mmCIF file of C-alpha atoms and ligand atoms in Angstrom:
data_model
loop_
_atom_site.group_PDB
_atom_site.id
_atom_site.type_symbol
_atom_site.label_atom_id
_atom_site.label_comp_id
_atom_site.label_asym_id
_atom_site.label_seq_id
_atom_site.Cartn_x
_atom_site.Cartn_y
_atom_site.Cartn_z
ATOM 1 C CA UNK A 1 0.000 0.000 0.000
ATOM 2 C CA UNK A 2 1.666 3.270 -1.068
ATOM 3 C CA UNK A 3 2.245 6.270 1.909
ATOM 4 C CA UNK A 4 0.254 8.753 0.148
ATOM 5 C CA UNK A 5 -1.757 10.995 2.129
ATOM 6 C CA UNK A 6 -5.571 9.691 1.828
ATOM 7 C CA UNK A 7 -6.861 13.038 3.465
ATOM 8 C CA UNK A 8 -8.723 14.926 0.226
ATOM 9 C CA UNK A 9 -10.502 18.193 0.371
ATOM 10 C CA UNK A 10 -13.701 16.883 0.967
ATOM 11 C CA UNK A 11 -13.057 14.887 3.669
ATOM 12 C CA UNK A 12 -14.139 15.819 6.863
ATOM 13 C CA UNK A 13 -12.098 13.312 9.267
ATOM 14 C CA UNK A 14 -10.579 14.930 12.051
ATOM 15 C CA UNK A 15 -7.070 13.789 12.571
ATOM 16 C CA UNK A 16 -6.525 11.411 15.394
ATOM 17 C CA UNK A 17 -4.423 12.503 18.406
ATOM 18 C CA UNK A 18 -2.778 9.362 20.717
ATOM 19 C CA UNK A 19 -2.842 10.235 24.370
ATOM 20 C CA UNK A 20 0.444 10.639 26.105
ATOM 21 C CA UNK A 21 2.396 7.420 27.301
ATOM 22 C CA UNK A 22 2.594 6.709 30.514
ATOM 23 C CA UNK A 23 5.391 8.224 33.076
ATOM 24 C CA UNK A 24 5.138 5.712 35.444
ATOM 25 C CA UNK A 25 7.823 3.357 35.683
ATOM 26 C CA UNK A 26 6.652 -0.134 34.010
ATOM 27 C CA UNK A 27 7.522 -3.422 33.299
ATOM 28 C CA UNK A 28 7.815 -3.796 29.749
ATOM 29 C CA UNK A 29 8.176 -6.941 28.350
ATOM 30 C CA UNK A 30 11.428 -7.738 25.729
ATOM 31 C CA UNK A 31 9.876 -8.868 22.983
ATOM 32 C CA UNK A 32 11.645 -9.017 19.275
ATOM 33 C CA UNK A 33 11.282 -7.225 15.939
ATOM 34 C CA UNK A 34 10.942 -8.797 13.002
ATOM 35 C CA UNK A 35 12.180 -6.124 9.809
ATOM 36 C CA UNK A 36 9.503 -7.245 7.219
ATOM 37 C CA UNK A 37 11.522 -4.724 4.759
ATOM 38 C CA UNK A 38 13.811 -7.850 4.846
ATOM 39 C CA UNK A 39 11.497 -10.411 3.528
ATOM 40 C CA UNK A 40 12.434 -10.030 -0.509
ATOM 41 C CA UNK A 41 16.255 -9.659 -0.115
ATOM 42 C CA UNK A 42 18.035 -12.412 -1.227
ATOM 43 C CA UNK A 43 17.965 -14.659 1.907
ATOM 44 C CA UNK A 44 15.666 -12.532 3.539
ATOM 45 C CA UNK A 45 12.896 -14.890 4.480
ATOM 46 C CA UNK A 46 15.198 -17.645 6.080
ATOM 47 C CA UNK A 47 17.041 -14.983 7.958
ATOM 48 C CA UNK A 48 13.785 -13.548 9.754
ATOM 49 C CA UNK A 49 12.426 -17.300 9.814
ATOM 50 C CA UNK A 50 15.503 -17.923 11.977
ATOM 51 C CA UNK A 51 15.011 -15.017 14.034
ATOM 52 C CA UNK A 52 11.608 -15.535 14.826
ATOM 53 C CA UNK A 53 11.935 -19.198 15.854
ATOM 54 C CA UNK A 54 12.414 -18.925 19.285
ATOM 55 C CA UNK A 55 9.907 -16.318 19.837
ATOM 56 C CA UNK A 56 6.936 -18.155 18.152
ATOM 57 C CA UNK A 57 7.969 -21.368 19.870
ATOM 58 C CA UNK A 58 8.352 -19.994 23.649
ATOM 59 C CA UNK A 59 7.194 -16.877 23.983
ATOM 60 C CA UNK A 60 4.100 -16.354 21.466
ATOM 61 C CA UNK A 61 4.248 -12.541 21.080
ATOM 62 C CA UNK A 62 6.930 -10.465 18.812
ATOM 63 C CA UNK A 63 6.735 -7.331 16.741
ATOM 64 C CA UNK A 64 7.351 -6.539 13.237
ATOM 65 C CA UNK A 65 8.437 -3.565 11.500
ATOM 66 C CA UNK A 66 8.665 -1.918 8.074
ATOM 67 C CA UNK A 67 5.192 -3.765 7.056
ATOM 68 C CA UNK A 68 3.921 -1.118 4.858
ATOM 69 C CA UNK A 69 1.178 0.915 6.468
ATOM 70 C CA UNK A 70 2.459 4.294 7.813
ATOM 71 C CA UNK A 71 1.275 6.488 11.058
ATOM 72 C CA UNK A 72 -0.835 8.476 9.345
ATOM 73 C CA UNK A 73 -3.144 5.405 7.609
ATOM 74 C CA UNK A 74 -3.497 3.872 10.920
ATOM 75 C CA UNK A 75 -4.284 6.751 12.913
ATOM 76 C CA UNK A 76 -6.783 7.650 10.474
ATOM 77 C CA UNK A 77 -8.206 4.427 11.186
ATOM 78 C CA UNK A 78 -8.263 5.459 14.801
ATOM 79 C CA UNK A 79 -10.212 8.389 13.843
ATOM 80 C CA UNK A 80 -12.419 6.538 12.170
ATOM 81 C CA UNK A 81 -12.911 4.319 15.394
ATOM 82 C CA UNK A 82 -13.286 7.254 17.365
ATOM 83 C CA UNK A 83 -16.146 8.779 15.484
ATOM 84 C CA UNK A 84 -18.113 5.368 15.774
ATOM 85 C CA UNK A 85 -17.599 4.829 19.374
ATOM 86 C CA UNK A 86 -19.076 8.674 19.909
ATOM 87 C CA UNK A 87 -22.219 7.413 18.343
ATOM 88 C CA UNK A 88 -25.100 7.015 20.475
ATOM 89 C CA UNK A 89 -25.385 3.580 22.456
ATOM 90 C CA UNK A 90 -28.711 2.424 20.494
ATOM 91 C CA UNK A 91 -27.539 3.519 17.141
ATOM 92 C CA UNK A 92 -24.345 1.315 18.064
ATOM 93 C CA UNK A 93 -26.603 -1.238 19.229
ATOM 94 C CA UNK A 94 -28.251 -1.123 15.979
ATOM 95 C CA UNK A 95 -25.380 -2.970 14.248
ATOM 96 C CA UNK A 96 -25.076 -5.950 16.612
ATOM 97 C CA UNK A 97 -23.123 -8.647 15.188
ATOM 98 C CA UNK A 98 -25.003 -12.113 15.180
ATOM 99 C CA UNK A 99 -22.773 -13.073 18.586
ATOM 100 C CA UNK A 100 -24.908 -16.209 19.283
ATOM 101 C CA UNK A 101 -23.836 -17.286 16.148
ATOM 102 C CA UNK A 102 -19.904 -17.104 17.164
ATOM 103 C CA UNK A 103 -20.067 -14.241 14.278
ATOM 104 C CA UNK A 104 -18.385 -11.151 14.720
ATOM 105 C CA UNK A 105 -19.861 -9.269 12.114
ATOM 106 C CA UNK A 106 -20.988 -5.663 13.413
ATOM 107 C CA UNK A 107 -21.108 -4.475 16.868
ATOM 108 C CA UNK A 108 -20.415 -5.825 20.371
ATOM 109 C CA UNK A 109 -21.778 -4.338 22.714
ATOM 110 C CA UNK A 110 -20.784 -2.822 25.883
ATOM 111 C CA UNK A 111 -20.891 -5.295 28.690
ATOM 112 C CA UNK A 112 -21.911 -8.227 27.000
ATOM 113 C CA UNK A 113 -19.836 -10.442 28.981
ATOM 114 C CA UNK A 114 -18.935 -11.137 33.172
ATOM 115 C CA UNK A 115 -15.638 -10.618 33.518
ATOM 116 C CA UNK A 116 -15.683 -11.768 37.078
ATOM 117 C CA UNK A 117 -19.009 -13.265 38.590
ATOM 118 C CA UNK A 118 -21.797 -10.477 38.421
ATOM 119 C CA UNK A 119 -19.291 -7.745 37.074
ATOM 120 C CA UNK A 120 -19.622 -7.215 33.382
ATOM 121 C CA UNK A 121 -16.910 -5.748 31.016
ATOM 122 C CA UNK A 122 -16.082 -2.594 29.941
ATOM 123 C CA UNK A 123 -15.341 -3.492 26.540
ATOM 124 C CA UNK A 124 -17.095 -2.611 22.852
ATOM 125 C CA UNK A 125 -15.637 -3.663 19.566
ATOM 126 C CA UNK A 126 -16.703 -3.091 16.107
ATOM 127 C CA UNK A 127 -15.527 -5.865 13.442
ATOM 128 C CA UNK A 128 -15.404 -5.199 9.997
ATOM 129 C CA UNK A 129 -14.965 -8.668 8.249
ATOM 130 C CA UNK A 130 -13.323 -9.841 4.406
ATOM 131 C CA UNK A 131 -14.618 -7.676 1.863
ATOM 132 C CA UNK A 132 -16.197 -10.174 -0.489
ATOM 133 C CA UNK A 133 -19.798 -10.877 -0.781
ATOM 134 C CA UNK A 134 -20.489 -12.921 1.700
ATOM 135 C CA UNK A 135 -19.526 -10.787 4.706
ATOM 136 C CA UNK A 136 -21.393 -7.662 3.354
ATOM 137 C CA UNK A 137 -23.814 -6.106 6.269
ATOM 138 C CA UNK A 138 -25.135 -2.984 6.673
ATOM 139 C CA UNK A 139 -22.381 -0.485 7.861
ATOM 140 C CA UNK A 140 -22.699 3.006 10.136
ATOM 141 C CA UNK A 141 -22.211 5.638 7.826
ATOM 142 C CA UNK A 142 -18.870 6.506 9.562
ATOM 143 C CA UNK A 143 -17.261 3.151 8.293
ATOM 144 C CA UNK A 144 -19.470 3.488 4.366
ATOM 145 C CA UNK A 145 -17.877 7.055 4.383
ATOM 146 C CA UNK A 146 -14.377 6.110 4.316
ATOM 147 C CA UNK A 147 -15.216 1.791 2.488
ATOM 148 C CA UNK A 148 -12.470 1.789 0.357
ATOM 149 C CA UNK A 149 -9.936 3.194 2.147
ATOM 150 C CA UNK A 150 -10.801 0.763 4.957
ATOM 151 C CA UNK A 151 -10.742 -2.094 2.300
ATOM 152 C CA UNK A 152 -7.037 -1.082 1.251
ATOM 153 C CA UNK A 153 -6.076 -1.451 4.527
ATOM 154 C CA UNK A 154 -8.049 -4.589 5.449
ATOM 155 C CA UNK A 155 -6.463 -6.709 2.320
ATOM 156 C CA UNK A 156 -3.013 -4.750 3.103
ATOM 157 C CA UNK A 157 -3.222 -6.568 6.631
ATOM 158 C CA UNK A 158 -4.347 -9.697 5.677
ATOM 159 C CA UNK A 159 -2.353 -10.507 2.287
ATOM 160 C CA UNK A 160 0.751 -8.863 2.832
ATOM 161 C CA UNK A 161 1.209 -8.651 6.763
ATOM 162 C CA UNK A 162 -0.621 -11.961 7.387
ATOM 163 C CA UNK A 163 0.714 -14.225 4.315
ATOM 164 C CA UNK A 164 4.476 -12.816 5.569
ATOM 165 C CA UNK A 165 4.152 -14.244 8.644
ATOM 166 C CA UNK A 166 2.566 -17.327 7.522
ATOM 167 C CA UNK A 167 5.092 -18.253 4.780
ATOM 168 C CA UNK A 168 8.116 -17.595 7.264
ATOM 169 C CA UNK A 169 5.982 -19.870 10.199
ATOM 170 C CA UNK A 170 6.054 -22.062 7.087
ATOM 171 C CA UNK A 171 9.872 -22.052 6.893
ATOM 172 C CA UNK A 172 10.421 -22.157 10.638
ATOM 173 C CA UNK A 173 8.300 -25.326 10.675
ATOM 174 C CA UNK A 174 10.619 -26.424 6.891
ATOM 175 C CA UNK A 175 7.497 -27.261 5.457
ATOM 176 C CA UNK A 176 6.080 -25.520 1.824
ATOM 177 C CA UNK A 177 6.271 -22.088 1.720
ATOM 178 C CA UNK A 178 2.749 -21.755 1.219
ATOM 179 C CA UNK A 179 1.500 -24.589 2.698
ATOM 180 C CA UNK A 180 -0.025 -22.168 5.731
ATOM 181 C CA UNK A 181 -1.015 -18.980 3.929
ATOM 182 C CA UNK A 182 -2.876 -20.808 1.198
ATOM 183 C CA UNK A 183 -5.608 -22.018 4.154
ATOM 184 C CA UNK A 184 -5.806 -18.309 4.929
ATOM 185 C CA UNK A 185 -6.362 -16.619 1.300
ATOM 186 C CA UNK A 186 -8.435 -13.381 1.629
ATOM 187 C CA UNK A 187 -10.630 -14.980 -1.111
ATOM 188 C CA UNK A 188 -11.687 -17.969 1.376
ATOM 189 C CA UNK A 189 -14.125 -18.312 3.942
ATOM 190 C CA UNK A 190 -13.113 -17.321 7.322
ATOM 191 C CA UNK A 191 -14.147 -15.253 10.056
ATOM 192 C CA UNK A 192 -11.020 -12.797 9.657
ATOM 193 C CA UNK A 193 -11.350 -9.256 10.201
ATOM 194 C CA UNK A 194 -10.405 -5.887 11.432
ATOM 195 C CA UNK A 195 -11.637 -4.760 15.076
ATOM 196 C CA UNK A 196 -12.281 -0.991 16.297
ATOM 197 C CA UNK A 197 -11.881 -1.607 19.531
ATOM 198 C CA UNK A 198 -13.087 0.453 22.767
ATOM 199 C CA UNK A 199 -12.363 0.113 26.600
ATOM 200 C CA UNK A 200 -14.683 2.822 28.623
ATOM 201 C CA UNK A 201 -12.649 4.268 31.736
ATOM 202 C CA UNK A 202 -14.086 3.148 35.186
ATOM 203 C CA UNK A 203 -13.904 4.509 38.326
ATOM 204 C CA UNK A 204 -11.064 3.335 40.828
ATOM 205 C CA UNK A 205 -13.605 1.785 43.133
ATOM 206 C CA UNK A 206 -15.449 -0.664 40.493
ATOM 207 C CA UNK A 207 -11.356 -0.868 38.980
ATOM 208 C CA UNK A 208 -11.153 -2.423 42.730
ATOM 209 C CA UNK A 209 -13.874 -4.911 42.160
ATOM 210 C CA UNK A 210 -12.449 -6.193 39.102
ATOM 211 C CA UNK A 211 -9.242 -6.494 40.735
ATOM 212 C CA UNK A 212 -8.180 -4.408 38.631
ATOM 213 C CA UNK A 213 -8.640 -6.398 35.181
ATOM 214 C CA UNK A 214 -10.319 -5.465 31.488
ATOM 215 C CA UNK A 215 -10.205 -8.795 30.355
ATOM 216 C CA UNK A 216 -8.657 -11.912 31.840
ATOM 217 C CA UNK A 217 -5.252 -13.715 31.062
ATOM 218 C CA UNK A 218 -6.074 -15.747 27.621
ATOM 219 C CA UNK A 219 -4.972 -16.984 23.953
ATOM 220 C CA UNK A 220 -6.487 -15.893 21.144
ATOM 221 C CA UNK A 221 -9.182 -17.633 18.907
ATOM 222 C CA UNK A 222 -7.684 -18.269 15.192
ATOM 223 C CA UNK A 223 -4.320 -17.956 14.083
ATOM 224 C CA UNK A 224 -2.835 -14.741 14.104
ATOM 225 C CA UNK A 225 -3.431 -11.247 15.722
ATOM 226 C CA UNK A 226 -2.085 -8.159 14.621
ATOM 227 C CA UNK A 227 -2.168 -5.332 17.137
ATOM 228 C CA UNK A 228 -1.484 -1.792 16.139
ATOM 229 C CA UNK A 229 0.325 0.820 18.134
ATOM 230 C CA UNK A 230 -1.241 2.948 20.808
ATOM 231 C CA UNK A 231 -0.152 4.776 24.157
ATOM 232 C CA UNK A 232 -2.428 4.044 26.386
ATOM 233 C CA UNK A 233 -0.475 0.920 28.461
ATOM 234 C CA UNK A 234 -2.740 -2.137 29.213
ATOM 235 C CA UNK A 235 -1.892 -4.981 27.490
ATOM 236 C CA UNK A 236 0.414 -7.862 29.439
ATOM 237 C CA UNK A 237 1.874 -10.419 28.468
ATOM 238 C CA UNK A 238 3.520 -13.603 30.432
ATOM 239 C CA UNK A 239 5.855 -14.400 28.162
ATOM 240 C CA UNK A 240 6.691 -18.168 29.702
ATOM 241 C CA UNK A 241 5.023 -20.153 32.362
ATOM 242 C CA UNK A 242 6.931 -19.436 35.693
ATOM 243 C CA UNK A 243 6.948 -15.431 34.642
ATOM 244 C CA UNK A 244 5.667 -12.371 35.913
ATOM 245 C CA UNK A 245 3.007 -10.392 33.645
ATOM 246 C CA UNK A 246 4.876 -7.694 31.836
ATOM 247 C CA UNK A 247 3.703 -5.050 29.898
ATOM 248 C CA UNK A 248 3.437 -4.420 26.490
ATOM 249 C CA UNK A 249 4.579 -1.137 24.857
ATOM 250 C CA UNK A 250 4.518 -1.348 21.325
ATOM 251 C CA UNK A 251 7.021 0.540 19.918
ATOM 252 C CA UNK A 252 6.286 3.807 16.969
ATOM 253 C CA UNK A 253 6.484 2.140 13.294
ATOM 254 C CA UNK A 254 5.748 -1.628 15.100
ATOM 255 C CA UNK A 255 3.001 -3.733 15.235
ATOM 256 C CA UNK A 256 2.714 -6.082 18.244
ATOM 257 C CA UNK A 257 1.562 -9.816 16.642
ATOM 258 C CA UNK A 258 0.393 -13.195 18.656
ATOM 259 C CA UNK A 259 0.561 -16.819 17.930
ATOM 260 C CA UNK A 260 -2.781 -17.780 18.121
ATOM 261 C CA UNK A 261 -4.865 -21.470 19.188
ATOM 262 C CA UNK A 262 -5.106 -22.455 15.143
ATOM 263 C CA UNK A 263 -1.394 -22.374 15.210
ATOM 264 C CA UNK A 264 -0.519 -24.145 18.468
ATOM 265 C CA UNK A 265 -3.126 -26.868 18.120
ATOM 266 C CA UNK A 266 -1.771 -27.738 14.302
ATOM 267 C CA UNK A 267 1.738 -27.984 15.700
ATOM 268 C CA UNK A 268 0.581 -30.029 18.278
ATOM 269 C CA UNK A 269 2.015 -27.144 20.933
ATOM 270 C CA UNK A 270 5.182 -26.101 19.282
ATOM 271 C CA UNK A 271 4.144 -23.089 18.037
ATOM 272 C CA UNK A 272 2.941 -21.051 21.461
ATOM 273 C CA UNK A 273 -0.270 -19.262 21.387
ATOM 274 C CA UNK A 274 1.176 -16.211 23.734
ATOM 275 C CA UNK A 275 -1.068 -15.777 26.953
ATOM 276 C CA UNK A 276 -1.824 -12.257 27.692
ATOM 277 C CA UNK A 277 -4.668 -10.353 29.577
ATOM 278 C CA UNK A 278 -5.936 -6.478 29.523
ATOM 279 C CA UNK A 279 -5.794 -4.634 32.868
ATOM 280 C CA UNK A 280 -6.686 -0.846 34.088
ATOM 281 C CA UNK A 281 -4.013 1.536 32.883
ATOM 282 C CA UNK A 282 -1.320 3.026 35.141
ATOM 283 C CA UNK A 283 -2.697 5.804 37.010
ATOM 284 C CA UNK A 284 -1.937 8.649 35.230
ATOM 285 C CA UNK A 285 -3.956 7.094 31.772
ATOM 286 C CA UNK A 286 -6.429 5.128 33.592
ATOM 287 C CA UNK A 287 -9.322 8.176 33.473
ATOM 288 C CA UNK A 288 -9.637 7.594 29.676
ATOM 289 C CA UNK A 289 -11.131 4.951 27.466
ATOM 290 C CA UNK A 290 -8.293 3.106 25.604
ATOM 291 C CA UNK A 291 -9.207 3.153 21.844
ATOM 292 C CA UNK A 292 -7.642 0.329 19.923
ATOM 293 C CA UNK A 293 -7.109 -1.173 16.504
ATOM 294 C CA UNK A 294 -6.618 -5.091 15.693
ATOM 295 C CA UNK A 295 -6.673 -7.262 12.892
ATOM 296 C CA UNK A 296 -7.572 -11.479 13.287
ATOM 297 C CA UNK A 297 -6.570 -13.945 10.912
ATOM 298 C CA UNK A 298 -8.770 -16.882 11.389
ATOM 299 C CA UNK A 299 -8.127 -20.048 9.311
ATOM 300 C CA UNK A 300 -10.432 -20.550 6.393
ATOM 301 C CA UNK A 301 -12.194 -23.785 5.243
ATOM 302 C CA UNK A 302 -9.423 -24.645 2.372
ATOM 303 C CA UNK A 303 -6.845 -24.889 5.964
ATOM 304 C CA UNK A 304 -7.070 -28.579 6.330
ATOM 305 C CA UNK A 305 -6.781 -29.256 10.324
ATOM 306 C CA UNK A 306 -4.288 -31.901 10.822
ATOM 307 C CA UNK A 307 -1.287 -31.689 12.644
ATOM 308 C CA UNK A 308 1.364 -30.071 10.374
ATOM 309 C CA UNK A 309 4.090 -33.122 9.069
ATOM 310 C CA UNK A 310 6.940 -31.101 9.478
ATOM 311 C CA UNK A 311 10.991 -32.266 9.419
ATOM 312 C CA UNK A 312 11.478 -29.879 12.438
ATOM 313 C CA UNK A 313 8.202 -31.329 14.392
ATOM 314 C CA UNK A 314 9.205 -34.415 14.089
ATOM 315 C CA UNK A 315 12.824 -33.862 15.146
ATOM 316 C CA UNK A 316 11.644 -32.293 18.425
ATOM 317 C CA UNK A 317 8.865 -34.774 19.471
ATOM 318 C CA UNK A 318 6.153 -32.823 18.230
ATOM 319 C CA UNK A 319 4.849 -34.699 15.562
ATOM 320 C CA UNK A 320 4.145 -38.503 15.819
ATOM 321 C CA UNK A 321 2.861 -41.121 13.107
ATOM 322 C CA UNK A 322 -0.752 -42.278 14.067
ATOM 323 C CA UNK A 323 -1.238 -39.925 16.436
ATOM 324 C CA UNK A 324 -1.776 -36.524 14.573
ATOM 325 C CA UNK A 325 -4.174 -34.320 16.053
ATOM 326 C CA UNK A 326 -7.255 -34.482 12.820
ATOM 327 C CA UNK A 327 -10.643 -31.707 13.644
ATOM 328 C CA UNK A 328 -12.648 -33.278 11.270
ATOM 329 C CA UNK A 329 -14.820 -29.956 10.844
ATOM 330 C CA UNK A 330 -14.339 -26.393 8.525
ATOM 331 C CA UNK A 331 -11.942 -25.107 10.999
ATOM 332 C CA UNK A 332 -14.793 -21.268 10.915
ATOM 333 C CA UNK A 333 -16.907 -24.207 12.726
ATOM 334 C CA UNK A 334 -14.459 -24.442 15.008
ATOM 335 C CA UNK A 335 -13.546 -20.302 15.604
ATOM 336 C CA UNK A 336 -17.351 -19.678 15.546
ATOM 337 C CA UNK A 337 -17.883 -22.663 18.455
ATOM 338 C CA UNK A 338 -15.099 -20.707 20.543
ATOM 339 C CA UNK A 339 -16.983 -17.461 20.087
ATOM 340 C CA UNK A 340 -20.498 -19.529 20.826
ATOM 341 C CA UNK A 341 -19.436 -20.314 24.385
ATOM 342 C CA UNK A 342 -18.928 -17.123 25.570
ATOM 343 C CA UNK A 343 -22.624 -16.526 25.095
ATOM 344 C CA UNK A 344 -22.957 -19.872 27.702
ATOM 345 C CA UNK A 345 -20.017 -20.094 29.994
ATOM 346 C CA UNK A 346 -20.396 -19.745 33.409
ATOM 347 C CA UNK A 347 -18.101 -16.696 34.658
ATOM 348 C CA UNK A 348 -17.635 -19.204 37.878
ATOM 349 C CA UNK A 349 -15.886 -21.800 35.822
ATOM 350 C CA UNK A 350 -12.428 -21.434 36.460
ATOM 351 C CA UNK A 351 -11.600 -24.710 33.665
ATOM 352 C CA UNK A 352 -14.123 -23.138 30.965
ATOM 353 C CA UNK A 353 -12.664 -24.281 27.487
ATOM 354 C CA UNK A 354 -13.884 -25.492 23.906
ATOM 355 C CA UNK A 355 -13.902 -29.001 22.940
ATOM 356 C CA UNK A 356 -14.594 -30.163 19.756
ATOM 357 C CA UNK A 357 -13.475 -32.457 17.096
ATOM 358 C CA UNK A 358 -11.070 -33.962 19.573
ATOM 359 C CA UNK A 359 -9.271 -31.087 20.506
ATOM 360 C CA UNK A 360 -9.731 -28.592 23.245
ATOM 361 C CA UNK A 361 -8.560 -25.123 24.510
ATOM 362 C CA UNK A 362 -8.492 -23.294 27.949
ATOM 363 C CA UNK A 363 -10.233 -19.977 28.127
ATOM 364 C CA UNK A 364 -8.529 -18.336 30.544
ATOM 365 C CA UNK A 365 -4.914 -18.291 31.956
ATOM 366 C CA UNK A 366 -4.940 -16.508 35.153
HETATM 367 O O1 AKG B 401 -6.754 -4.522 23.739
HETATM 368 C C1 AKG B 401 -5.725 -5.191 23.732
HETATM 369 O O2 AKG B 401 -4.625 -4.661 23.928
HETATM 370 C C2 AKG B 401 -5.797 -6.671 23.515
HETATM 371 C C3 AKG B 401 -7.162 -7.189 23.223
HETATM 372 C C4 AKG B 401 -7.252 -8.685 23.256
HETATM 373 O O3 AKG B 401 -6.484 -9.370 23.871
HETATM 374 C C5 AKG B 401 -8.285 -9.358 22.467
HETATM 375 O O4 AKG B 401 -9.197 -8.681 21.972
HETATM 376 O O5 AKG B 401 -8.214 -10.592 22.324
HETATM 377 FE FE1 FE2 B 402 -6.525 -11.392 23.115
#
């Protein structure tokens, strides 16, 4: 996608300002960078696959840089999330995505889920799904305003950021190139899409009642997430088992990026999908609502889900003959059923998870 400036005379988005970082002294989490502008030089690929192999097998979270989007396309993007969360709550409500479903296509709404037993979230997102046929919905004029712009940068994610990353898990794991990305094309069917996503400030006494959490320690649904840069600290991460939560602070001209379940059931657990939970901002950023901007690539029905047969797998004990992990469902059955049990979990259940097809993940790690 070229860096032109999008902004033309008629348009009548106001630029997006970031709040300042935080002051406070943090514990940030040392995470890697992969240089995407890397990928097409000769031996680029297998140098970054190299790089990234011990973060996607023990950690689960890593950044990447030079992935062709600049500031000012995402921020407009923020602006553009901005003007829909200033909507008012039933004209929001009006675009509910079909939740039940495990379909997040359209709103969700504000509190729609316990985060602790009889305390509901904070949270609102607004998902914007493939742009082919099949996905189309009606749209808030705020998104239909700015459609193709948000289309350039949907694909841009998705087919340039996303089948990057796939091809070099591909090389990491030394099997076809393409052998992940092509169960991911943007032409396919799968529940991938861009999220506007919204955290409302609370007061420091109900902050106190959630013990102090947005959203608790999990691993993400699907197989990749792309999270763009913003100030406003929240995000941790435990990077391996027996360590503390750190924080995440993505740094300018990076995108932060998580292994997700797809990945680590397929590789039978090599790949790790990185655990990480959302908590109330330091103090001095913790009176604002934390706008935020994510992308989810969720495996398609052409991703055939059996274990991946890979050299490296099998090397390390991963991968055994006769005893491959097979979901013999369209892995969207299988995002959609993850999704579905939100809607019917008990907030109590400390061991809530998804089982199907053989296979089965945790919901929360906390
Ligand atoms: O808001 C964030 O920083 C992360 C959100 C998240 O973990 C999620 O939506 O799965
Ligand atoms: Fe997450």
């Amino acid at each position: 996608m070229a860096t032109q400036t999008i902004q033309t005379a008629t348009d009548s988005l106001k630029p997006y300002v970031h709040p300042p970082e935080s002051k406070e002294p943090l514990q940030y989490a040392d995470l890697i960078i992969i240089d995407l502008g890397e990928f097409d030089k000769p031996g680029g690929k297998e140098r970054l696959a190299a790089q990234l192999k011990d973060a996607v097998h023990n950690v689960g979270f890593f950044y990447v840089s030079n992935f062709g989007l600049s500031q000012d396309e995402i921020n407009r993007q923020y602006a553009i999330g901005r003007e829909f969360f200033a909507l008012p709550e039933d004209v929001r409500k009006s675009y509910r995505a079909p939740l039940e479903e495990g379909i997040y296509n359209g709103y969700r709404p504000l509190g729609s889920i316990q985060v602790l037993p009889g305390l509901w979230d904070n949270i609102e997102f607004y998902n914007i799904m493939k742009f082919l046929p099949q996905y189309e919905r009606e749209h808030p004029e705020i998104f239909r305003q700015h459609w193709s712009e948000i289309e350039r940068f949907h694909r841009h994610v998705h087919e340039h950021v996303g089948y990057k990353l796939l091809q070099l898990l591909a090389i990491v794991l030394e099997i076809p190139e393409d052998q992940i990305s092509n169960g991911h094309l943007y032409e396919s069917n799968c529940d991938s899409g861009l999220r506007y996503m919204n955290y409302r400030a609370r007061s420091a006494e109900v902050n106190e009642q959630f013990k102090d959490l947005y959203s608790r320690g999990h691993t993400d649904n699907g197989t990749i997430t792309f999270l763009f840069q913003q100030p406003v600290a929240a995000l941790q991460v435990k990077k391996y088992e027996d360590s503390p939560w750190e924080w995440i602070r993505i740094p300018e001209g990076t995108l932060s990026v998580n292994i997700a379940d797809m990945l680590s059931i397929l590789s039978n657990g090599y790949l790790k999908s990185g655990v990480h939970r959302v908590t109330v901002p330091p103090k001095d950023q913790q009176a604002q609502d934390r706008l935020g901007l994510l992308y989810f690539i969720r495996p398609s029905d052409r991703l055939t889900l059996r274990s991946f047969d890979s050299p490296l797998l099998r090397r390390e004990g991963y991968y055994e003959e006769g005893k491959e992990t097979t979901i013999d469902i369209p892995a969207p059955e299988w995002t959609r059923a993850r999704i579905k049990k939100n809607w019917s979990r008990s907030p109590t259940d400390p061991n809530a998870g998804t089982q199907m097809g053989g296979f089965s993940v945790k919901h929360f790690h906390d």
